[in-house]
CSV table of C-alpha atoms in Angstrom, one decimal:
chain,number,residue,atom,x,y,z
H,1,UNK,CA,-33.4,-49.7,32.1
H,2,UNK,CA,-30.8,-47.0,33.2
H,3,UNK,CA,-28.0,-49.4,32.4
H,4,UNK,CA,-29.4,-49.9,28.9
H,5,UNK,CA,-29.5,-46.1,28.3
H,6,UNK,CA,-26.0,-45.7,29.8
H,7,UNK,CA,-24.7,-48.4,27.5
H,8,UNK,CA,-26.3,-46.9,24.4
H,9,UNK,CA,-24.7,-43.5,25.2
H,10,UNK,CA,-21.3,-45.1,25.7
H,11,UNK,CA,-21.7,-46.9,22.4
H,12,UNK,CA,-22.6,-43.7,20.8
H,13,UNK,CA,-19.4,-42.2,22.2
H,14,UNK,CA,-17.3,-45.1,21.0
H,15,UNK,CA,-18.9,-45.1,17.6
H,16,UNK,CA,-18.3,-41.3,17.0
H,17,UNK,CA,-21.8,-40.2,17.1
H,18,UNK,CA,-21.4,-37.7,19.8
H,19,UNK,CA,-18.9,-35.5,17.8
H,20,UNK,CA,-21.9,-34.6,15.4
H,21,UNK,CA,-23.2,-32.7,18.2
H,22,UNK,CA,-19.9,-31.1,18.7
H,23,UNK,CA,-19.6,-30.1,15.3
H,24,UNK,CA,-23.0,-28.3,15.3
H,25,UNK,CA,-22.0,-26.5,18.5
H,26,UNK,CA,-21.4,-22.8,17.5
H,27,UNK,CA,-19.0,-22.4,20.5
H,28,UNK,CA,-16.8,-25.2,19.8
H,29,UNK,CA,-13.0,-24.4,19.6
H,30,UNK,CA,-11.7,-24.1,16.1
H,31,UNK,CA,-8.2,-22.4,16.8
H,32,UNK,CA,-6.1,-22.1,19.9
H,33,UNK,CA,-3.9,-19.1,20.0
H,34,UNK,CA,-1.4,-19.7,22.8
H,35,UNK,CA,-3.7,-20.0,25.8
H,36,UNK,CA,-6.6,-18.4,24.2
H,37,UNK,CA,-9.3,-19.9,21.9
H,38,UNK,CA,-11.2,-18.8,18.7
H,39,UNK,CA,-14.7,-20.5,18.5
H,40,UNK,CA,-16.9,-21.2,15.5
H,41,UNK,CA,-19.3,-18.6,16.8
H,42,UNK,CA,-16.3,-16.1,16.6
H,43,UNK,CA,-15.4,-16.9,13.1
H,44,UNK,CA,-19.1,-16.7,12.0
H,45,UNK,CA,-19.5,-13.3,13.5
H,46,UNK,CA,-16.3,-11.9,12.3
H,47,UNK,CA,-17.3,-13.2,8.7
H,48,UNK,CA,-20.7,-11.4,9.0
H,49,UNK,CA,-19.0,-8.3,10.1
H,50,UNK,CA,-16.5,-8.2,7.2
H,51,UNK,CA,-19.2,-9.0,4.8
H,52,UNK,CA,-21.2,-6.0,6.0
H,53,UNK,CA,-17.9,-3.8,5.5
H,54,UNK,CA,-17.4,-5.5,2.2
H,55,UNK,CA,-13.8,-6.3,3.2
H,56,UNK,CA,-11.7,-7.9,0.4
H,57,UNK,CA,-11.1,-11.2,2.3
H,58,UNK,CA,-14.7,-11.7,3.4
H,59,UNK,CA,-14.5,-15.5,3.6
H,60,UNK,CA,-14.1,-17.9,6.5
H,61,UNK,CA,-10.3,-18.3,5.9
H,62,UNK,CA,-10.0,-14.4,6.0
H,63,UNK,CA,-12.1,-14.2,9.1
H,64,UNK,CA,-10.0,-16.8,10.9
H,65,UNK,CA,-6.7,-15.0,9.9
H,66,UNK,CA,-8.1,-11.7,11.0
H,67,UNK,CA,-9.3,-13.3,14.5
H,68,UNK,CA,-5.8,-14.9,15.0
H,69,UNK,CA,-4.0,-11.5,14.2
H,70,UNK,CA,-6.3,-9.6,16.6
H,71,UNK,CA,-5.4,-12.2,19.4
H,72,UNK,CA,-1.8,-11.7,18.8
H,73,UNK,CA,-2.2,-7.9,18.9
H,74,UNK,CA,-3.9,-8.1,22.2
H,75,UNK,CA,-1.1,-10.5,23.5
H,76,UNK,CA,1.7,-8.1,22.4
H,77,UNK,CA,-0.1,-5.1,24.0
H,78,UNK,CA,-0.6,-7.2,27.4
H,79,UNK,CA,3.2,-7.8,27.3
H,80,UNK,CA,4.0,-4.1,27.1
H,81,UNK,CA,1.3,-3.2,29.6
H,82,UNK,CA,-0.6,-1.3,27.0
H,83,UNK,CA,-4.5,-1.3,27.7
H,84,UNK,CA,-7.3,0.6,25.8
H,85,UNK,CA,-9.5,2.5,28.1
H,86,UNK,CA,-13.3,2.6,27.8
H,87,UNK,CA,-13.3,6.2,26.7
H,88,UNK,CA,-10.7,5.5,24.1
H,89,UNK,CA,-12.8,2.6,22.8
H,90,UNK,CA,-15.8,4.8,22.6
H,91,UNK,CA,-14.0,7.4,20.7
H,92,UNK,CA,-12.7,4.8,18.3
H,93,UNK,CA,-16.0,3.3,17.8
H,94,UNK,CA,-17.5,6.8,17.1
H,95,UNK,CA,-14.7,7.6,14.7
H,96,UNK,CA,-15.1,4.2,12.9
H,97,UNK,CA,-18.9,4.6,12.5
H,98,UNK,CA,-18.5,8.3,11.3
H,99,UNK,CA,-16.7,7.0,8.1
H,100,UNK,CA,-20.0,5.7,7.0
H,101,UNK,CA,-22.0,8.8,8.0
H,102,UNK,CA,-23.4,7.2,11.2
H,103,UNK,CA,-23.2,7.6,14.9
H,104,UNK,CA,-21.7,4.6,16.9
H,105,UNK,CA,-25.4,3.9,18.0
H,106,UNK,CA,-26.6,3.8,14.7
H,107,UNK,CA,-23.8,1.5,13.5
H,108,UNK,CA,-24.3,-1.0,16.4
H,109,UNK,CA,-28.0,-1.0,15.6
H,110,UNK,CA,-26.9,-1.7,11.8
H,111,UNK,CA,-24.8,-4.5,13.2
H,112,UNK,CA,-27.6,-6.1,15.2
H,113,UNK,CA,-30.0,-6.0,12.2
H,114,UNK,CA,-27.4,-8.1,10.3
H,115,UNK,CA,-26.9,-10.5,13.2
H,116,UNK,CA,-23.6,-9.2,14.3
H,117,UNK,CA,-23.1,-9.1,18.2
H,118,UNK,CA,-21.8,-5.5,19.2
H,119,UNK,CA,-19.0,-7.3,21.1
H,120,UNK,CA,-17.4,-8.2,17.9
H,121,UNK,CA,-17.2,-4.7,16.8
H,122,UNK,CA,-15.8,-3.8,20.3
H,123,UNK,CA,-13.2,-6.4,20.0
H,124,UNK,CA,-12.1,-5.4,16.5
H,125,UNK,CA,-11.9,-1.7,17.6
H,126,UNK,CA,-9.8,-2.6,20.9
H,127,UNK,CA,-7.4,-4.8,19.0
H,128,UNK,CA,-6.6,-1.9,16.5
H,129,UNK,CA,-6.2,0.7,19.4
H,130,UNK,CA,-3.8,-1.3,21.3
H,131,UNK,CA,-1.9,-2.4,18.3
H,132,UNK,CA,-1.5,1.3,17.2
H,133,UNK,CA,0.2,1.9,20.5
H,134,UNK,CA,2.3,-1.4,20.3
H,135,UNK,CA,3.6,-0.1,16.8
H,136,UNK,CA,4.3,3.4,18.2
H,137,UNK,CA,6.4,2.0,21.0
H,138,UNK,CA,8.1,-0.9,19.2
H,139,UNK,CA,8.1,0.0,15.6
H,140,UNK,CA,8.3,3.7,14.9
H,141,UNK,CA,11.4,4.4,16.8
H,142,UNK,CA,13.5,2.1,14.5
H,143,UNK,CA,12.2,3.7,11.3
H,144,UNK,CA,14.4,6.2,9.6
H,145,UNK,CA,14.0,8.1,6.3
H,146,UNK,CA,17.0,9.4,4.5
H,147,UNK,CA,17.0,12.4,2.1
H,148,UNK,CA,17.9,10.0,-0.7
H,149,UNK,CA,14.7,8.2,-0.2
H,150,UNK,CA,12.8,11.3,0.0
H,151,UNK,CA,14.3,12.5,-3.3
H,152,UNK,CA,13.7,9.0,-4.9
H,153,UNK,CA,10.1,9.0,-3.9
H,154,UNK,CA,9.6,12.6,-4.9
H,155,UNK,CA,11.1,11.9,-8.5
H,156,UNK,CA,8.5,8.9,-8.7
H,157,UNK,CA,5.6,11.1,-7.7
H,158,UNK,CA,6.5,13.8,-10.2
H,159,UNK,CA,7.2,11.5,-13.1
H,160,UNK,CA,4.3,8.9,-12.6
H,161,UNK,CA,1.3,10.0,-14.5
H,162,UNK,CA,-2.0,10.6,-12.5
H,163,UNK,CA,-4.2,7.6,-13.7
H,164,UNK,CA,-7.5,8.8,-14.6
H,165,UNK,CA,-9.0,5.8,-16.7
H,166,UNK,CA,-8.3,2.2,-16.4
H,167,UNK,CA,-8.9,-0.7,-18.8
H,168,UNK,CA,-10.0,-3.7,-16.9
H,169,UNK,CA,-11.0,-7.2,-17.5
H,170,UNK,CA,-13.3,-9.0,-14.8
H,171,UNK,CA,-14.1,-12.4,-13.7
H,172,UNK,CA,-16.9,-13.0,-11.1
H,173,UNK,CA,-17.2,-16.5,-9.9
H,174,UNK,CA,-20.4,-17.4,-8.0
H,175,UNK,CA,-19.8,-18.6,-4.5
H,176,UNK,CA,-23.0,-20.1,-3.2
H,177,UNK,CA,-23.8,-20.0,0.7
H,178,UNK,CA,-21.6,-22.5,2.4
H,179,UNK,CA,-19.2,-22.9,-0.5
H,180,UNK,CA,-17.4,-19.6,-0.2
H,181,UNK,CA,-14.1,-20.8,1.1
H,182,UNK,CA,-13.8,-23.8,-1.7
H,183,UNK,CA,-14.6,-21.2,-4.5
H,184,UNK,CA,-12.1,-18.7,-3.1
H,185,UNK,CA,-9.5,-21.3,-3.0
H,186,UNK,CA,-10.2,-22.4,-6.6
H,187,UNK,CA,-10.0,-18.8,-7.8
H,188,UNK,CA,-6.6,-18.5,-6.1
H,189,UNK,CA,-5.3,-21.4,-8.0
H,190,UNK,CA,-7.0,-20.1,-11.2
H,191,UNK,CA,-5.4,-16.7,-10.5
H,192,UNK,CA,-1.8,-18.3,-10.1
H,193,UNK,CA,-2.3,-19.9,-13.6
H,194,UNK,CA,-2.9,-16.6,-15.4
H,195,UNK,CA,0.2,-15.3,-17.2
H,196,UNK,CA,-1.3,-13.1,-20.0
H,197,UNK,CA,-4.5,-11.4,-21.1
H,198,UNK,CA,-5.4,-14.5,-23.3
H,199,UNK,CA,-5.3,-16.7,-20.3
H,200,UNK,CA,-7.6,-14.4,-18.3
H,201,UNK,CA,-9.9,-14.1,-21.1
H,202,UNK,CA,-10.1,-17.9,-21.5
H,203,UNK,CA,-10.7,-18.4,-17.9
H,204,UNK,CA,-13.4,-15.7,-17.8
H,205,UNK,CA,-15.2,-17.3,-20.7
H,206,UNK,CA,-15.3,-20.6,-18.6
H,207,UNK,CA,-16.0,-19.4,-15.1
H,208,UNK,CA,-17.3,-15.8,-15.1
H,209,UNK,CA,-21.0,-15.4,-14.6
H,210,UNK,CA,-21.4,-11.9,-16.0
H,211,UNK,CA,-22.2,-10.7,-19.7
H,212,UNK,CA,-18.6,-9.7,-20.1
H,213,UNK,CA,-17.6,-13.4,-20.0
H,214,UNK,CA,-18.6,-13.8,-23.9
H,215,UNK,CA,-15.9,-11.1,-24.5
H,216,UNK,CA,-13.4,-12.7,-22.2
H,217,UNK,CA,-14.3,-10.3,-19.2
H,218,UNK,CA,-13.2,-7.3,-21.0
H,219,UNK,CA,-14.6,-4.0,-20.0
H,220,UNK,CA,-14.4,-0.5,-21.8
H,221,UNK,CA,-12.3,2.4,-20.6
H,222,UNK,CA,-13.6,3.2,-17.1
H,223,UNK,CA,-13.0,6.3,-15.1
H,224,UNK,CA,-11.2,5.7,-11.8
H,225,UNK,CA,-13.7,7.9,-10.2
H,226,UNK,CA,-16.6,5.6,-11.4
H,227,UNK,CA,-15.2,2.6,-9.4
H,228,UNK,CA,-16.2,1.9,-5.8
H,229,UNK,CA,-14.0,3.7,-3.4
H,230,UNK,CA,-12.8,0.4,-1.8
H,231,UNK,CA,-11.7,-0.9,-5.1
H,232,UNK,CA,-9.7,2.1,-6.2
H,233,UNK,CA,-6.6,1.6,-4.0
H,234,UNK,CA,-6.4,-2.2,-5.2
H,235,UNK,CA,-6.6,-1.3,-8.8
H,236,UNK,CA,-4.1,1.8,-8.3
H,237,UNK,CA,-1.6,-0.7,-6.7
H,238,UNK,CA,-1.7,-3.0,-9.8
H,239,UNK,CA,0.5,-2.8,-13.1
H,240,UNK,CA,-0.8,-3.4,-16.5
H,241,UNK,CA,-0.5,-7.1,-17.2
H,242,UNK,CA,-1.2,-7.9,-13.4
H,243,UNK,CA,-3.9,-10.0,-11.9
H,244,UNK,CA,-5.7,-8.8,-8.7
H,245,UNK,CA,-5.8,-11.2,-5.7
H,246,UNK,CA,-9.3,-12.8,-5.4
H,247,UNK,CA,-11.8,-10.4,-3.8
H,248,UNK,CA,-14.8,-11.9,-1.7
H,249,UNK,CA,-17.9,-10.2,-2.2
H,250,UNK,CA,-21.6,-11.2,-1.3
H,251,UNK,CA,-22.3,-14.4,-3.2
H,252,UNK,CA,-19.1,-14.3,-5.4
H,253,UNK,CA,-15.4,-14.2,-5.8
H,254,UNK,CA,-13.9,-11.5,-8.1
H,255,UNK,CA,-10.7,-11.1,-10.1
H,256,UNK,CA,-9.6,-8.3,-12.2
H,257,UNK,CA,-6.9,-8.0,-14.8
H,258,UNK,CA,-5.4,-4.6,-15.5
H,259,UNK,CA,-4.9,-4.2,-19.3
H,260,UNK,CA,-3.9,-0.6,-19.4
H,261,UNK,CA,-4.1,2.7,-17.7
H,262,UNK,CA,-4.6,6.2,-19.0
H,263,UNK,CA,-3.5,9.6,-17.4
H,264,UNK,CA,-1.6,12.8,-17.4
H,265,UNK,CA,1.7,13.9,-16.0
H,266,UNK,CA,1.6,17.1,-14.0
H,267,UNK,CA,2.7,20.3,-15.4
H,268,UNK,CA,6.6,20.8,-15.5
H,269,UNK,CA,7.1,16.9,-14.5
H,270,UNK,CA,9.5,16.6,-17.4
H,271,UNK,CA,11.6,19.7,-16.9
H,272,UNK,CA,14.9,19.3,-15.5
H,273,UNK,CA,17.6,21.2,-13.6
H,274,UNK,CA,21.2,20.4,-14.4
H,275,UNK,CA,24.4,21.0,-12.3
H,276,UNK,CA,27.4,20.9,-14.3
H,277,UNK,CA,31.1,22.1,-14.5
H,278,UNK,CA,32.9,23.3,-17.5
H,279,UNK,CA,36.8,23.6,-17.4
H,280,UNK,CA,38.6,25.6,-20.1
H,281,UNK,CA,42.0,24.1,-20.8
H,282,UNK,CA,42.2,25.3,-24.6
H,283,UNK,CA,43.8,22.1,-25.6
H,284,UNK,CA,41.9,19.2,-26.9
H,285,UNK,CA,44.5,16.5,-26.3
H,286,UNK,CA,45.1,17.7,-22.8
H,287,UNK,CA,41.5,17.9,-22.3
H,288,UNK,CA,41.0,14.2,-23.2
H,289,UNK,CA,44.0,13.1,-21.0
H,290,UNK,CA,42.4,14.8,-18.0
H,291,UNK,CA,38.9,13.6,-18.7
H,292,UNK,CA,40.1,10.1,-18.8
H,293,UNK,CA,41.3,10.4,-15.2
H,294,UNK,CA,38.1,11.9,-13.6
H,295,UNK,CA,35.7,9.8,-11.6
H,296,UNK,CA,33.3,12.5,-10.3
H,297,UNK,CA,32.9,16.4,-10.1
H,298,UNK,CA,35.2,16.4,-7.0
H,299,UNK,CA,38.0,15.3,-9.2
H,300,UNK,CA,37.3,18.1,-11.7
H,301,UNK,CA,37.5,20.6,-8.7
H,302,UNK,CA,40.7,19.3,-7.8
H,303,UNK,CA,42.2,19.7,-11.3
H,304,UNK,CA,40.9,23.2,-11.5
H,305,UNK,CA,42.1,24.4,-8.1
H,306,UNK,CA,45.6,25.5,-9.3
H,307,UNK,CA,44.2,27.1,-12.3
H,308,UNK,CA,42.9,30.7,-12.7
H,309,UNK,CA,39.4,31.0,-11.2
H,310,UNK,CA,37.8,32.1,-14.5
H,311,UNK,CA,38.8,28.8,-16.2
H,312,UNK,CA,36.1,26.8,-14.2
H,313,UNK,CA,32.5,27.6,-14.9
H,314,UNK,CA,30.0,26.1,-12.3
H,315,UNK,CA,26.5,26.2,-13.4
H,316,UNK,CA,23.0,25.2,-11.9
H,317,UNK,CA,20.3,25.9,-14.2
H,318,UNK,CA,17.0,24.6,-15.8
H,319,UNK,CA,17.6,22.8,-19.0
H,320,UNK,CA,15.8,25.5,-21.0
H,321,UNK,CA,18.0,28.2,-19.8
H,322,UNK,CA,21.5,26.3,-20.9
H,323,UNK,CA,22.9,27.3,-24.2
H,324,UNK,CA,21.8,24.8,-26.8
H,325,UNK,CA,25.3,23.6,-27.6
H,326,UNK,CA,26.1,22.8,-23.9
H,327,UNK,CA,22.6,21.4,-23.4
H,328,UNK,CA,22.9,18.9,-26.2
H,329,UNK,CA,26.3,17.7,-24.7
H,330,UNK,CA,24.8,17.4,-21.3
H,331,UNK,CA,21.9,15.5,-22.7
H,332,UNK,CA,24.2,12.5,-23.4
H,333,UNK,CA,25.9,12.4,-20.0
H,334,UNK,CA,25.1,10.4,-16.9
H,335,UNK,CA,25.9,11.9,-13.5
H,336,UNK,CA,29.5,12.3,-12.8
H,337,UNK,CA,30.4,11.6,-16.5
H,338,UNK,CA,32.6,14.0,-18.5
H,339,UNK,CA,33.2,14.6,-22.1
H,340,UNK,CA,35.5,16.8,-24.2
H,341,UNK,CA,34.0,19.8,-26.0
H,342,UNK,CA,36.5,21.6,-28.1
H,343,UNK,CA,39.1,22.3,-25.7
H,344,UNK,CA,36.9,22.2,-22.7
H,345,UNK,CA,35.8,19.4,-20.3
H,346,UNK,CA,32.2,19.3,-19.5
H,347,UNK,CA,31.0,17.2,-16.7
H,348,UNK,CA,27.5,16.6,-15.4
H,349,UNK,CA,27.2,16.6,-11.6
H,350,UNK,CA,23.6,16.2,-10.9
H,351,UNK,CA,20.4,16.0,-12.9
H,352,UNK,CA,17.3,16.6,-10.8
H,353,UNK,CA,13.6,17.1,-11.8
H,354,UNK,CA,12.9,20.8,-11.8
H,355,UNK,CA,9.9,20.4,-9.6
H,356,UNK,CA,12.0,18.6,-6.9
H,357,UNK,CA,14.7,21.3,-7.2
H,358,UNK,CA,12.1,24.0,-6.6
H,359,UNK,CA,10.8,22.2,-3.6
H,360,UNK,CA,14.3,21.7,-2.1
H,361,UNK,CA,14.7,25.4,-2.4
H,362,UNK,CA,11.5,26.3,-0.8
H,363,UNK,CA,12.0,28.3,2.5
H,364,UNK,CA,11.1,26.5,5.7
H,365,UNK,CA,7.6,27.0,6.7
H,366,UNK,CA,7.3,29.5,9.8
H,367,UNK,CA,6.2,28.1,13.1
H,368,UNK,CA,3.7,30.9,13.6
H,369,UNK,CA,1.5,31.3,10.8
H,370,UNK,CA,0.1,34.8,9.8
H,371,UNK,CA,-3.5,35.2,11.2
H,372,UNK,CA,-6.2,35.2,8.7
H,373,UNK,CA,-8.9,37.7,8.6
H,374,UNK,CA,-12.2,36.7,10.3
H,375,UNK,CA,-14.0,34.2,8.2
H,376,UNK,CA,-11.3,33.6,5.9
H,377,UNK,CA,-10.5,30.1,4.9
H,378,UNK,CA,-6.9,28.7,4.2
H,379,UNK,CA,-6.3,28.1,0.5
H,380,UNK,CA,-6.8,24.6,-0.7
H,381,UNK,CA,-4.0,23.4,-3.0
H,382,UNK,CA,-5.4,22.0,-6.4
H,383,UNK,CA,-5.8,18.2,-6.5
H,384,UNK,CA,-2.9,17.7,-8.8
H,385,UNK,CA,-0.6,20.1,-6.8
H,386,UNK,CA,3.0,18.9,-6.2
H,387,UNK,CA,3.1,17.6,-2.7
H,388,UNK,CA,5.7,19.2,-0.2
H,389,UNK,CA,8.8,17.5,0.7
H,390,UNK,CA,7.5,16.9,4.2
H,391,UNK,CA,4.3,15.2,2.6
H,392,UNK,CA,6.5,12.8,0.7
H,393,UNK,CA,8.5,12.1,3.7
H,394,UNK,CA,5.4,11.2,5.7
H,395,UNK,CA,4.4,8.9,3.0
H,396,UNK,CA,7.8,7.1,2.7
H,397,UNK,CA,7.8,6.9,6.6
H,398,UNK,CA,4.3,5.5,6.9
H,399,UNK,CA,5.1,2.8,4.3
H,400,UNK,CA,8.2,1.9,6.1
H,401,UNK,CA,6.1,1.7,9.3
H,402,UNK,CA,3.6,-0.3,7.9
H,403,UNK,CA,6.0,-2.9,6.3
H,404,UNK,CA,7.9,-3.1,9.7
H,405,UNK,CA,4.6,-3.6,11.6
H,406,UNK,CA,3.7,-6.5,9.1
H,407,UNK,CA,7.2,-8.0,9.6
H,408,UNK,CA,6.5,-7.7,13.5
H,409,UNK,CA,3.2,-9.5,13.2
H,410,UNK,CA,4.8,-12.3,11.2
H,411,UNK,CA,7.2,-12.6,14.1
H,412,UNK,CA,4.5,-12.8,16.5
H,413,UNK,CA,2.6,-15.4,14.6
H,414,UNK,CA,5.9,-17.5,14.1
H,415,UNK,CA,6.5,-17.4,17.9
H,416,UNK,CA,3.0,-18.1,19.0
H,417,UNK,CA,1.6,-21.6,19.6
H,418,UNK,CA,-1.3,-21.7,17.1
H,419,UNK,CA,-3.0,-25.2,17.0
H,420,UNK,CA,-6.3,-26.9,16.2
H,421,UNK,CA,-8.3,-29.2,18.3
């Protein structure tokens, strides 16, 4: 009898019956990352965690990708002898939970109520902690921000209207339980095929499960403040005519199409400060001959050097303070371009947004701030206040660090041995 049972078991192995049990085993390996392993249980738990957080990529593929990257973060940290202490982990857990107005104990209790093991949260926090130190040690020292980059970003900030309302189209595609990955992949392919508002409207009528589908998914003007906080940065990163990446939510995959935006520019955003030279030669033909040889303002300084000092006028002023006739001439010039005006040469050296020029001329902030009276609160700048030069520098710096960190992660992934059983 024992031989019969053994024979049946061997036959089951040879016929492929046993792997059915392996496939139902929640701890079966799904992905190997170098010498580490990610199990089905890990992916299931991370997915539940992401769904609870309403993360944009809350699907199985997104959970697997997040776990692989967390493993790579831990590996990079170990190679640099970076370790998170229990106290640091506890502090990070408390800080993360506080974003939702909870204590770490309350957040962990919430995780348990939604079937998420607390260790998943701890692993997530730990990977983020050590990666921050890896980036500080490996990436930050290589990042530099030039004055030209600050000026370019400052000009962009000043001239870009502050978006207040958005005109969106939506497509909400149902994703039944167990079919999330398939639906997400289908929506990705659908998004890639959309090249116009008409394409999106046709797709929404066919696939969307909301009332707006009848109208091609079109929504009325919506205040940005009325959108969920997690959605605002996604919409603000888009340009009119652009489709969002597929966003996984509970029971559905969502696409947005940005049709238009509405906003206001900050006060003084269109004002300019001009730096220009005017060389008085008194002879139009001579002025034309000299102007034809000029490449930049330094050349004009060189021409004026042997002449009487009163022949060259150097001026830096807001456009509204410049005489109308000269202002009209300067309006047609690019930087380091010259023209003849009567018997004079007029050359534009620099055109700067007035708000940027004002910021450049601000005195340095004292290292020791004056004491405030007891109970006095520091003044809070208005929401649409012009950012300081240091704030703009920090924004550019952080963006470059983030891009460099992403590139380093891609490098780690390319160098890792990632395989499936």
